[in-house]
Amino acid sequence: MPILRLLLALLCITIFAAALSSAGMAKDTGLVFVSNEKTNNLIVIDPKANKVVKDLKTSRRPRDMHFSSDHTKLYVACGDDDVIDIIDVAKLEVVGKLSTGSSPETFGIDETRRRIYVSNEEGSSLSVIDMDQNIIVQEVPTGAEPEGVFVSEDGHFVYVTSEVGDLIHLIDAESGNVMQDVVVGTRPRRFAATPDHKELWVSAELSGEVYIIDREKFTVESKIEFLPPGMRKTDVTPVDLRITRDGKTAYVTLGHAAHVAVVDVPTRKIQGYILVGKRSWGLGMSRDEKTLYVANGFGDDITVIDLRTRKATVSIPVGRIPWGVVIDD
Amino acid sequence: MGTLRFAHPTFCTLLGLLGLVASALAQTAPPPAPPRQHISIGYVEIEGDPRYEPVRAYERLILKTRDHPFAGAQIGIDEAAALVRVLNTEFALERITVKSSAEVASAVVQALEGRDIHFFLIDAPAEAFKPLAASTKGRDTLLFNVSASDDGLRREVCAREFVHVIPSLAMRMDALMQYLTSRKWRDILVFEGPLPADAETVKAFTRSAQKFGAKIVANQRFKAGTDPREREQNNPALLSAIRGNYDVVFVADEAFDFVRQVPYHTVLPRPVVGSIDLEPVAWHWTWEHNGAPQVNSRFDKKSGGRRMDSADWAAWIAVKMVVQATLRTRSADFAKQRDFILGDTGFDGDKGLPVSVRPWDHQVRQAVLLAAPYMVVASAPVEGFLHRINELDTLGDDEPETSCHLNK
């Protein structure tokens, strides 16, 4: 009798597990995706073994990547083919394409309104794409070389940086009008929002700073300057940044300075620098916030950082000029 | 209690009247929007400037097409369009074409006095600058030199109204020499052409060799031609058949004529640098870092397919400096803008290290690219060449070396 019960229990577990996996499909594979600008591929890495499990061909010059909210699809902006590739995360293959403006670089998704907002580096505009109809419904003119895109949590506003204009545009998502601009440091690149929705952090690559914008007033509230020991100010070129869910810690890649800065968000104090590879740009953080992945553009590899010890543990070769990292977890 | 007061009839009437007056006022005199400011930047060029004539092998075979860097200035203006909203300021170029170098100074003075233009891009050869310095001395103007790289303008002429945006010859030669010595190619054979510009180039190159510890093993004067009686001077094989070894051949040939025959014709198999194959330049159409592809692409569109070169870069960044000065000082006041441009601020020149103006001779410090025909081989300052303040000052006349002290 006990054996029968055990068997029954095992059967139940198996059925349950099967149900879970089929419902979730590709959920929580934990796989790490790295886009490579020059080799036109995504390298997919199994984070447990730190091994490459798939070399996924994409359209030319893949850069920014975002998952759909259910993580069944991965969207990849491909700058040289003016498309966003849609990847089936379970099958690990390209299953569709969305047309964009000229040279799409980064984008934000609003799944409620079924919109993608993508910055067109060469076209000096933000394209608003209807995801279902695959058409550009609007082009919003921006300053030259728009880059970072951030869609507000309620979907009402889109924030875009202009690298050449040293500006952040605040765009009304409904009308597509630029409502306000704020001037920041030289060559603003990417955004990270604090979880309380009050602040927007913006990296300024050439002035080597992060600007903190008060979202309610849309003004610069303060800024943070970086200088890892032994580095020159001119090497400090911050690009990507992430803020933890508790709103306490921010991580910022410093480009040519080959370090990631760790910032205490409430006090703006720099807690330390973690050595990574050459021209560190894109960042990916695991959901448990224990691991950070850094794309090293001039090292053709990624650095894996253990966030508990704040040390790099391993670097993994990927393709040529890795741009960004996302994790399916 | 307080709310009762609002119900008082007289008060209400008064309030209503006030409202009426206010709305009437609003209709007749809307709050005046601050008038939009206009900043014009003069672009002075010389009609038929021989520096822009195509380089030909013979009449119908054009080796290089060249053009005034006006399109470079134009992309700078286009980029400022997004700032109109923020600054309430529009930027425009006024293209001023004169007949000769001698007319440059008077054209600038006329525009300065008559049309309130303070910033000028000067696209003229060196000879135009001395009279220009004399006639603008002490005036409220900044003159951006976008195409004359002569060292003398930074040394003897030495005028505070100038900003030399194009790298000096000394900077370019230092950049090349840094690269050669970094490869340990320290024994150099020099071929010097017949033009005064060739002599100037060799002079600067020799100075760079002393500075960075290279050795010029021989300096051969060449003369283009096919005359067999002059073969010792016109045959690259004979010219390069010297006693002893050399690592590299440096050619100074402003005419871009003889130099074409040098690669693959030397007695020893050695790389050729200088006027061909590996050239030190301010900009190159294949530069692909620091946002350069986007600038090249905007330039390509604006110019109708021309490849962006050094003078185009200089014109572009000069306009950008004026725009940034307006943006960062939030002012259209010339004195404030000038102080900003000549101050410590760095500008984004898409060449890595931020560019800025040297206070001693007003040369724009910047990286110099070492360009092969289809690839930028390296960017100087080359790694390992250090400076106590700014590595960019390892290129060209540093403060202790210069004879021009505008900051003193």
XYZ file of N, CA and C in Angstrom, chain B residues 40-214:
525
model
N 23.776 83.876 -36.503
C 24.329 83.559 -37.817
C 25.817 83.279 -37.682
N 26.243 82.266 -38.389
C 27.660 81.939 -38.426
C 28.135 82.180 -39.853
N 29.154 83.015 -39.990
C 29.670 83.300 -41.327
C 30.550 82.153 -41.817
N 30.458 81.868 -43.102
C 31.337 80.854 -43.703
C 32.038 81.534 -44.870
N 33.333 81.805 -44.693
C 34.052 82.585 -45.699
C 34.942 81.659 -46.527
N 34.766 81.728 -47.836
C 35.546 80.876 -48.731
C 36.012 81.690 -49.932
N 36.937 81.119 -50.664
C 37.485 81.817 -51.829
C 37.070 81.082 -53.095
N 36.505 81.855 -54.002
C 36.072 81.273 -55.271
C 37.296 80.742 -56.022
N 37.179 79.524 -56.506
C 38.283 78.934 -57.285
C 39.508 78.599 -56.448
N 39.331 78.447 -55.142
C 40.439 78.058 -54.254
C 41.110 76.797 -54.822
N 42.392 76.919 -55.224
C 43.028 75.775 -55.900
C 43.124 74.518 -55.028
N 42.989 74.695 -53.725
C 43.069 73.522 -52.848
C 41.906 72.558 -53.064
N 40.865 73.052 -53.727
C 39.700 72.182 -53.941
C 39.559 71.703 -55.375
N 40.578 72.006 -56.170
C 40.521 71.476 -57.527
C 40.763 69.975 -57.479
N 40.117 69.231 -58.371
C 40.345 67.787 -58.339
C 41.814 67.445 -58.597
N 42.266 66.373 -57.994
C 43.629 65.898 -58.260
C 43.523 64.950 -59.445
N 44.271 65.266 -60.508
C 44.154 64.472 -61.731
C 45.454 63.760 -62.053
N 45.311 62.585 -62.657
C 46.480 61.923 -63.220
C 46.763 62.573 -64.571
N 45.738 62.763 -65.340
C 45.755 63.584 -66.541
C 44.340 64.109 -66.705
N 44.081 64.857 -67.732
C 42.844 65.627 -67.813
C 41.589 64.834 -67.445
N 41.435 63.643 -67.997
C 40.168 62.947 -67.780
C 40.199 61.897 -66.671
N 41.364 61.708 -66.079
C 41.426 60.724 -64.988
C 41.555 61.447 -63.648
N 40.424 61.499 -62.942
C 40.421 62.197 -61.656
C 40.728 61.201 -60.541
N 41.768 61.510 -59.782
C 42.169 60.626 -58.688
C 41.415 60.951 -57.400
N 41.256 62.242 -57.159
C 40.562 62.665 -55.942
C 39.689 63.863 -56.278
N 38.416 63.798 -55.876
C 37.600 65.004 -55.984
C 37.661 65.685 -54.627
N 37.650 66.997 -54.642
C 37.717 67.712 -53.367
C 36.673 68.816 -53.374
N 36.224 69.201 -52.187
C 35.223 70.265 -52.144
C 35.363 71.071 -50.862
N 34.853 72.285 -50.916
C 34.809 73.127 -49.711
C 34.035 72.389 -48.616
N 34.443 72.558 -47.390
C 33.777 71.799 -46.315
C 32.449 72.398 -45.860
N 31.745 73.049 -46.766
C 30.491 73.706 -46.376
C 29.460 72.700 -45.854
N 29.417 71.518 -46.481
C 28.444 70.506 -46.043
C 28.710 70.065 -44.608
N 29.970 70.121 -44.185
C 30.307 69.794 -42.797
C 29.639 70.781 -41.847
N 29.725 72.066 -42.221
C 29.078 73.098 -41.401
C 27.566 72.910 -41.409
N 27.041 72.513 -42.556
C 25.584 72.326 -42.665
C 25.058 71.227 -41.752
N 25.791 70.114 -41.625
C 25.262 69.072 -40.730
C 25.302 69.543 -39.274
N 26.258 70.412 -38.967
C 26.281 71.008 -37.626
C 25.035 71.837 -37.366
N 24.628 72.596 -38.381
C 23.411 73.416 -38.257
C 22.181 72.512 -38.152
N 22.123 71.465 -38.965
C 20.974 70.538 -38.925
C 20.808 69.919 -37.537
N 21.930 69.573 -36.937
C 21.867 68.946 -35.615
C 21.308 69.895 -34.571
N 21.484 71.190 -34.805
C 21.015 72.169 -33.821
C 19.512 72.393 -33.917
N 18.882 71.849 -34.961
C 17.449 72.102 -35.166
C 16.624 71.660 -33.963
N 17.036 70.549 -33.338
C 16.267 70.028 -32.208
C 16.366 70.937 -30.996
N 17.338 71.849 -31.016
C 17.537 72.702 -29.842
C 16.731 73.996 -29.920
N 16.110 74.230 -31.074
C 15.361 75.478 -31.245
C 14.330 75.623 -30.132
N 13.642 74.511 -29.829
C 12.610 74.519 -28.783
C 13.188 74.880 -27.421
N 14.344 74.292 -27.132
C 14.935 74.472 -25.809
C 15.529 75.867 -25.656
N 16.204 76.319 -26.689
C 16.978 77.561 -26.585
C 16.226 78.768 -27.107
N 15.154 78.529 -27.836
C 14.451 79.591 -28.534
C 15.429 80.361 -29.431
N 16.335 79.614 -30.012
C 17.376 80.225 -30.837
C 17.521 79.425 -32.120
N 17.588 80.152 -33.220
C 17.823 79.486 -34.497
C 19.239 79.781 -34.966
N 19.850 78.772 -35.547
C 21.206 78.948 -36.056
C 21.157 78.908 -37.579
N 21.983 79.745 -38.206
C 22.022 79.740 -39.662
C 23.439 80.017 -40.138
N 23.722 79.578 -41.357
C 25.023 79.852 -41.960
C 24.871 80.954 -42.990
N 25.818 81.867 -43.006
C 25.835 82.829 -44.104
C 27.090 82.564 -44.919
N 26.875 82.094 -46.135
C 28.015 81.735 -46.976
C 28.528 82.980 -47.683
N 29.775 83.326 -47.431
C 30.370 84.525 -48.013
C 31.509 84.081 -48.926
N 31.329 84.295 -50.225
C 32.354 83.865 -51.176
C 33.102 85.081 -51.694
N 34.411 85.099 -51.517
C 35.210 86.224 -52.008
C 36.099 85.754 -53.160
N 36.737 86.730 -53.814
C 37.482 86.401 -55.030
C 38.922 85.947 -54.757
N 39.493 86.437 -53.637
C 40.886 86.087 -53.371
C 41.169 86.137 -51.878
N 42.319 85.594 -51.495
C 42.728 85.590 -50.090
C 42.766 86.997 -49.514
N 43.131 87.962 -50.375
C 43.273 89.339 -49.915
C 41.935 89.937 -49.476
N 40.817 89.360 -49.968
C 39.501 89.935 -49.652
C 38.870 89.328 -48.401
N 39.498 88.311 -47.847
C 38.890 87.613 -46.704
C 38.695 88.556 -45.518
N 39.766 89.307 -45.182
C 39.708 90.169 -44.001
C 38.595 91.207 -44.117
N 38.500 91.859 -45.268
C 37.485 92.918 -45.390
C 36.077 92.327 -45.373
N 35.909 91.125 -45.935
C 34.587 90.484 -45.922
C 34.160 90.179 -44.488
N 35.111 89.742 -43.676
C 34.807 89.428 -42.281
C 34.440 90.705 -41.526
N 35.227 91.741 -41.701
C 34.970 93.000 -40.990
C 33.602 93.572 -41.378
N 33.292 93.489 -42.661
C 31.977 93.977 -43.126
C 30.831 93.244 -42.449
N 30.938 91.924 -42.390
C 29.860 91.126 -41.801
C 29.777 91.364 -40.298
N 30.921 91.556 -39.672
C 30.976 91.808 -38.230
C 30.337 93.152 -37.907
N 30.705 94.166 -38.675
C 30.203 95.509 -38.389
C 28.787 95.708 -38.895
N 28.533 95.205 -40.078
C 27.257 95.506 -40.722
C 26.144 94.537 -40.362
N 26.488 93.288 -40.096
C 25.414 92.313 -39.913
C 25.497 91.589 -38.576
N 26.333 92.109 -37.681
C 26.382 91.599 -36.316
C 26.712 90.096 -36.259
N 27.553 89.645 -37.177
C 27.993 88.248 -37.144
C 29.312 88.198 -36.370
N 29.395 87.300 -35.395
C 30.595 87.228 -34.559
C 31.416 85.964 -34.788
N 30.749 84.917 -35.223
C 31.458 83.655 -35.442
C 31.636 83.429 -36.938
N 32.858 83.075 -37.326
C 33.141 82.822 -38.739
C 33.923 81.528 -38.892
N 33.561 80.755 -39.880
C 34.401 79.639 -40.294
C 35.251 80.162 -41.442
N 36.549 80.094 -41.298
C 37.424 80.621 -42.338
C 37.995 79.444 -43.125
N 37.520 79.350 -44.366
C 37.978 78.285 -45.256
C 38.906 78.925 -46.285
N 40.143 79.189 -45.859
C 41.088 79.906 -46.727
C 42.489 79.390 -46.450
N 43.395 79.569 -47.412
C 44.780 79.148 -47.176
C 45.494 80.088 -46.193
N 46.674 79.681 -45.753
C 47.399 80.391 -44.691
C 47.590 81.874 -44.973
N 47.825 82.204 -46.243
C 48.151 83.598 -46.574
C 47.045 84.588 -46.186
N 45.798 84.090 -46.047
C 44.687 84.985 -45.722
C 44.671 85.372 -44.245
N 45.398 84.631 -43.416
C 45.214 84.779 -41.975
C 45.955 85.950 -41.345
N 47.097 86.318 -41.912
C 47.855 87.414 -41.292
C 47.080 88.731 -41.378
N 46.608 89.106 -42.588
C 45.791 90.326 -42.649
C 44.503 90.215 -41.836
N 43.970 89.010 -41.752
C 42.743 88.793 -40.985
C 43.006 89.061 -39.501
N 44.160 88.593 -39.018
C 44.515 88.816 -37.613
C 44.650 90.308 -37.338
N 45.270 91.020 -38.273
C 45.488 92.452 -38.075
C 44.170 93.217 -38.020
N 43.240 92.868 -38.913
C 42.024 93.677 -38.982
C 40.948 93.264 -37.974
N 41.135 92.146 -37.278
C 40.124 91.764 -36.278
C 40.679 91.837 -34.861
N 41.899 92.278 -34.728
C 42.557 92.308 -33.415
C 41.711 93.066 -32.385
N 41.427 92.373 -31.277
C 40.687 93.007 -30.180
C 39.193 93.112 -30.397
N 38.701 92.610 -31.516
C 37.269 92.722 -31.777
C 36.507 91.532 -31.216
N 35.188 91.689 -31.130
C 34.335 90.618 -30.615
C 34.047 89.594 -31.701
N 35.033 88.779 -31.979
C 34.816 87.758 -33.003
C 35.673 86.528 -32.709
N 35.162 85.376 -33.122
C 35.974 84.163 -33.111
C 36.005 83.639 -34.534
N 37.214 83.382 -35.014
C 37.404 82.952 -36.396
C 37.928 81.521 -36.375
N 37.106 80.597 -36.831
C 37.486 79.192 -36.797
C 38.225 78.821 -38.078
N 39.482 78.496 -37.945
C 40.278 78.068 -39.086
C 39.959 76.601 -39.372
N 39.289 76.339 -40.477
C 38.852 74.969 -40.750
C 39.687 74.243 -41.800
N 40.628 74.942 -42.463
C 41.320 74.221 -43.534
C 42.799 74.555 -43.706
N 43.373 75.413 -42.865
C 44.798 75.735 -43.027
C 45.592 75.143 -41.871
N 46.453 74.158 -42.190
C 47.134 73.442 -41.110
C 48.544 73.969 -40.845
N 48.927 75.047 -41.503
C 50.288 75.582 -41.372
C 50.653 75.903 -39.928
N 51.817 75.418 -39.519
C 52.260 75.639 -38.144
C 52.474 77.121 -37.828
N 52.891 77.886 -38.822
C 53.176 79.311 -38.609
C 51.982 80.086 -38.063
N 50.771 79.678 -38.436
C 49.577 80.373 -37.949
C 49.429 80.208 -36.440
N 49.933 79.078 -35.939
C 49.839 78.799 -34.496
C 51.049 79.340 -33.756
N 52.100 79.671 -34.469
C 53.340 80.112 -33.806
C 53.551 81.611 -33.985
N 53.916 82.037 -35.206
C 54.253 83.448 -35.397
C 53.006 84.336 -35.428
N 51.981 83.906 -36.175
C 50.794 84.776 -36.303
C 50.082 84.892 -34.947
N 49.813 83.779 -34.292
C 49.402 83.737 -32.887
C 48.382 84.823 -32.502
N 47.144 84.643 -32.945
C 46.120 85.672 -32.670
C 44.995 85.086 -31.828
N 44.539 85.854 -30.847
C 43.526 85.305 -29.937
C 42.133 85.241 -30.549
N 41.945 85.874 -31.692
C 40.645 85.786 -32.355
C 40.499 84.474 -33.135
N 41.594 83.765 -33.306
C 41.538 82.513 -34.072
C 41.286 81.308 -33.171
N 40.565 80.347 -33.722
C 40.521 79.006 -33.134
C 40.898 78.057 -34.267
N 42.047 77.413 -34.147
C 42.495 76.526 -35.219
C 41.864 75.160 -35.018
N 40.847 74.877 -35.800
C 40.104 73.634 -35.612
C 40.794 72.483 -36.336
N 41.286 72.751 -37.512
C 41.994 71.706 -38.262
C 43.329 71.458 -37.538
N 43.751 70.196 -37.423
C 45.012 69.954 -36.726
C 46.182 70.608 -37.443
N 47.156 71.058 -36.688
C 48.355 71.643 -37.289
C 49.167 70.535 -37.949
N 50.069 70.960 -38.828
C 50.979 70.000 -39.461
C 51.793 69.273 -38.389
N 52.228 70.006 -37.379
C 53.018 69.407 -36.297
C 52.238 68.290 -35.604
N 50.954 68.513 -35.385
C 50.127 67.486 -34.738
C 50.049 66.235 -35.597
N 49.848 66.450 -36.882
C 49.697 65.300 -37.785
C 50.990 64.499 -37.874
N 52.120 65.209 -37.946
C 53.405 64.502 -38.035
C 53.709 63.771 -36.721
N 53.368 64.402 -35.601
C 53.566 63.734 -34.307
C 52.723 62.461 -34.224
N 51.514 62.537 -34.737
C 50.621 61.377 -34.697
C 51.216 60.226 -35.499
N 51.696 60.562 -36.704
C 52.294 59.526 -37.553
C 53.535 58.945 -36.876
N 54.350 59.833 -36.314
C 55.586 59.379 -35.679
C 55.294 58.510 -34.455
N 54.275 58.844 -33.712
C 53.898 58.000 -32.565
C 53.577 56.584 -33.033
N 52.849 56.520 -34.122
C 52.491 55.188 -34.616
C 53.730 54.421 -35.087
N 54.594 55.093 -35.868
C 55.790 54.415 -36.390
C 56.676 53.921 -35.247
N 56.887 54.771 -34.256
C 57.773 54.347 -33.159
C 57.099 53.283 -32.292
N 55.775 53.312 -32.205
C 55.090 52.267 -31.433
C 55.270 50.900 -32.100
N 55.483 50.915 -33.420
C 55.749 49.667 -34.142
C 57.246 49.358 -34.210
N 58.029 50.221 -33.620
C 59.495 50.128 -33.648
C 60.053 50.296 -35.064
N 59.360 51.050 -35.882
C 59.862 51.405 -37.212
C 60.564 52.753 -37.060
N 61.777 52.695 -36.561
C 62.428 53.945 -36.160
C 63.439 54.463 -37.181
N 63.826 53.627 -38.141
C 64.758 54.096 -39.176
C 63.954 54.441 -40.418
N 63.979 55.714 -40.761
C 63.042 56.189 -41.790
C 63.783 56.823 -42.968
N 63.392 56.393 -44.155
C 63.896 57.004 -45.389
C 62.874 58.038 -45.851
N 63.341 59.262 -46.094
C 62.432 60.349 -46.465
C 62.598 60.703 -47.944
N 61.484 60.823 -48.644
C 61.468 61.376 -50.006
C 60.781 62.738 -49.935
N 61.508 63.768 -50.353
C 60.953 65.116 -50.243
C 60.665 65.703 -51.615
N 59.469 66.216 -51.812
C 59.053 66.792 -53.090
C 59.559 68.207 -53.274
N 59.289 68.790 -54.460
C 59.864 70.091 -54.798
C 59.086 71.306 -54.265
N 57.875 71.126 -53.775
C 57.064 72.283 -53.385
C 57.444 72.803 -51.997
N 57.207 74.097 -51.757
C 57.472 74.645 -50.408
C 56.711 73.864 -49.332
N 55.477 73.413 -49.659
C 54.689 72.650 -48.690
C 55.387 71.336 -48.333
N 56.086 70.755 -49.306
C 56.802 69.507 -49.032
C 57.945 69.751 -48.051
N 58.638 70.881 -48.239
C 59.738 71.225 -47.336
C 59.203 71.445 -45.918
N 58.043 72.128 -45.822
C 57.427 72.361 -44.509
C 57.083 71.032 -43.832
N 56.553 70.114 -44.635
C 56.159 68.809 -44.101
C 57.376 68.054 -43.578
N 58.448 68.065 -44.359
C 59.653 67.338 -43.937
C 60.253 67.982 -42.684
N 60.150 69.296 -42.620
C 60.648 70.010 -41.437
C 59.879 69.543 -40.185
N 58.562 69.505 -40.305
C 57.732 69.081 -39.173
C 57.990 67.619 -38.829
N 58.176 66.813 -39.878
C 58.401 65.381 -39.667
C 59.740 65.148 -38.949
N 60.743 65.923 -39.347
C 62.064 65.797 -38.725
C 61.991 66.162 -37.243
N 61.276 67.227 -36.973
C 61.078 67.650 -35.583
C 60.385 66.546 -34.764
N 59.374 65.907 -35.374
C 58.674 64.810 -34.690
C 59.610 63.640 -34.437
N 60.494 63.373 -35.411
C 61.434 62.261 -35.263
C 62.339 62.508 -34.053
N 62.779 63.766 -33.909
C 63.619 64.104 -32.749
C 62.827 63.936 -31.455
N 61.584 64.378 -31.498
C 60.741 64.340 -30.299
C 60.502 62.911 -29.817
N 60.286 61.986 -30.765
C 59.897 60.637 -30.369
C 61.006 59.598 -30.569
N 62.198 60.035 -30.876
C 63.333 59.127 -30.907
C 63.444 58.261 -32.149
N 63.028 58.783 -33.294
C 63.221 58.051 -34.548
C 64.401 58.674 -35.297
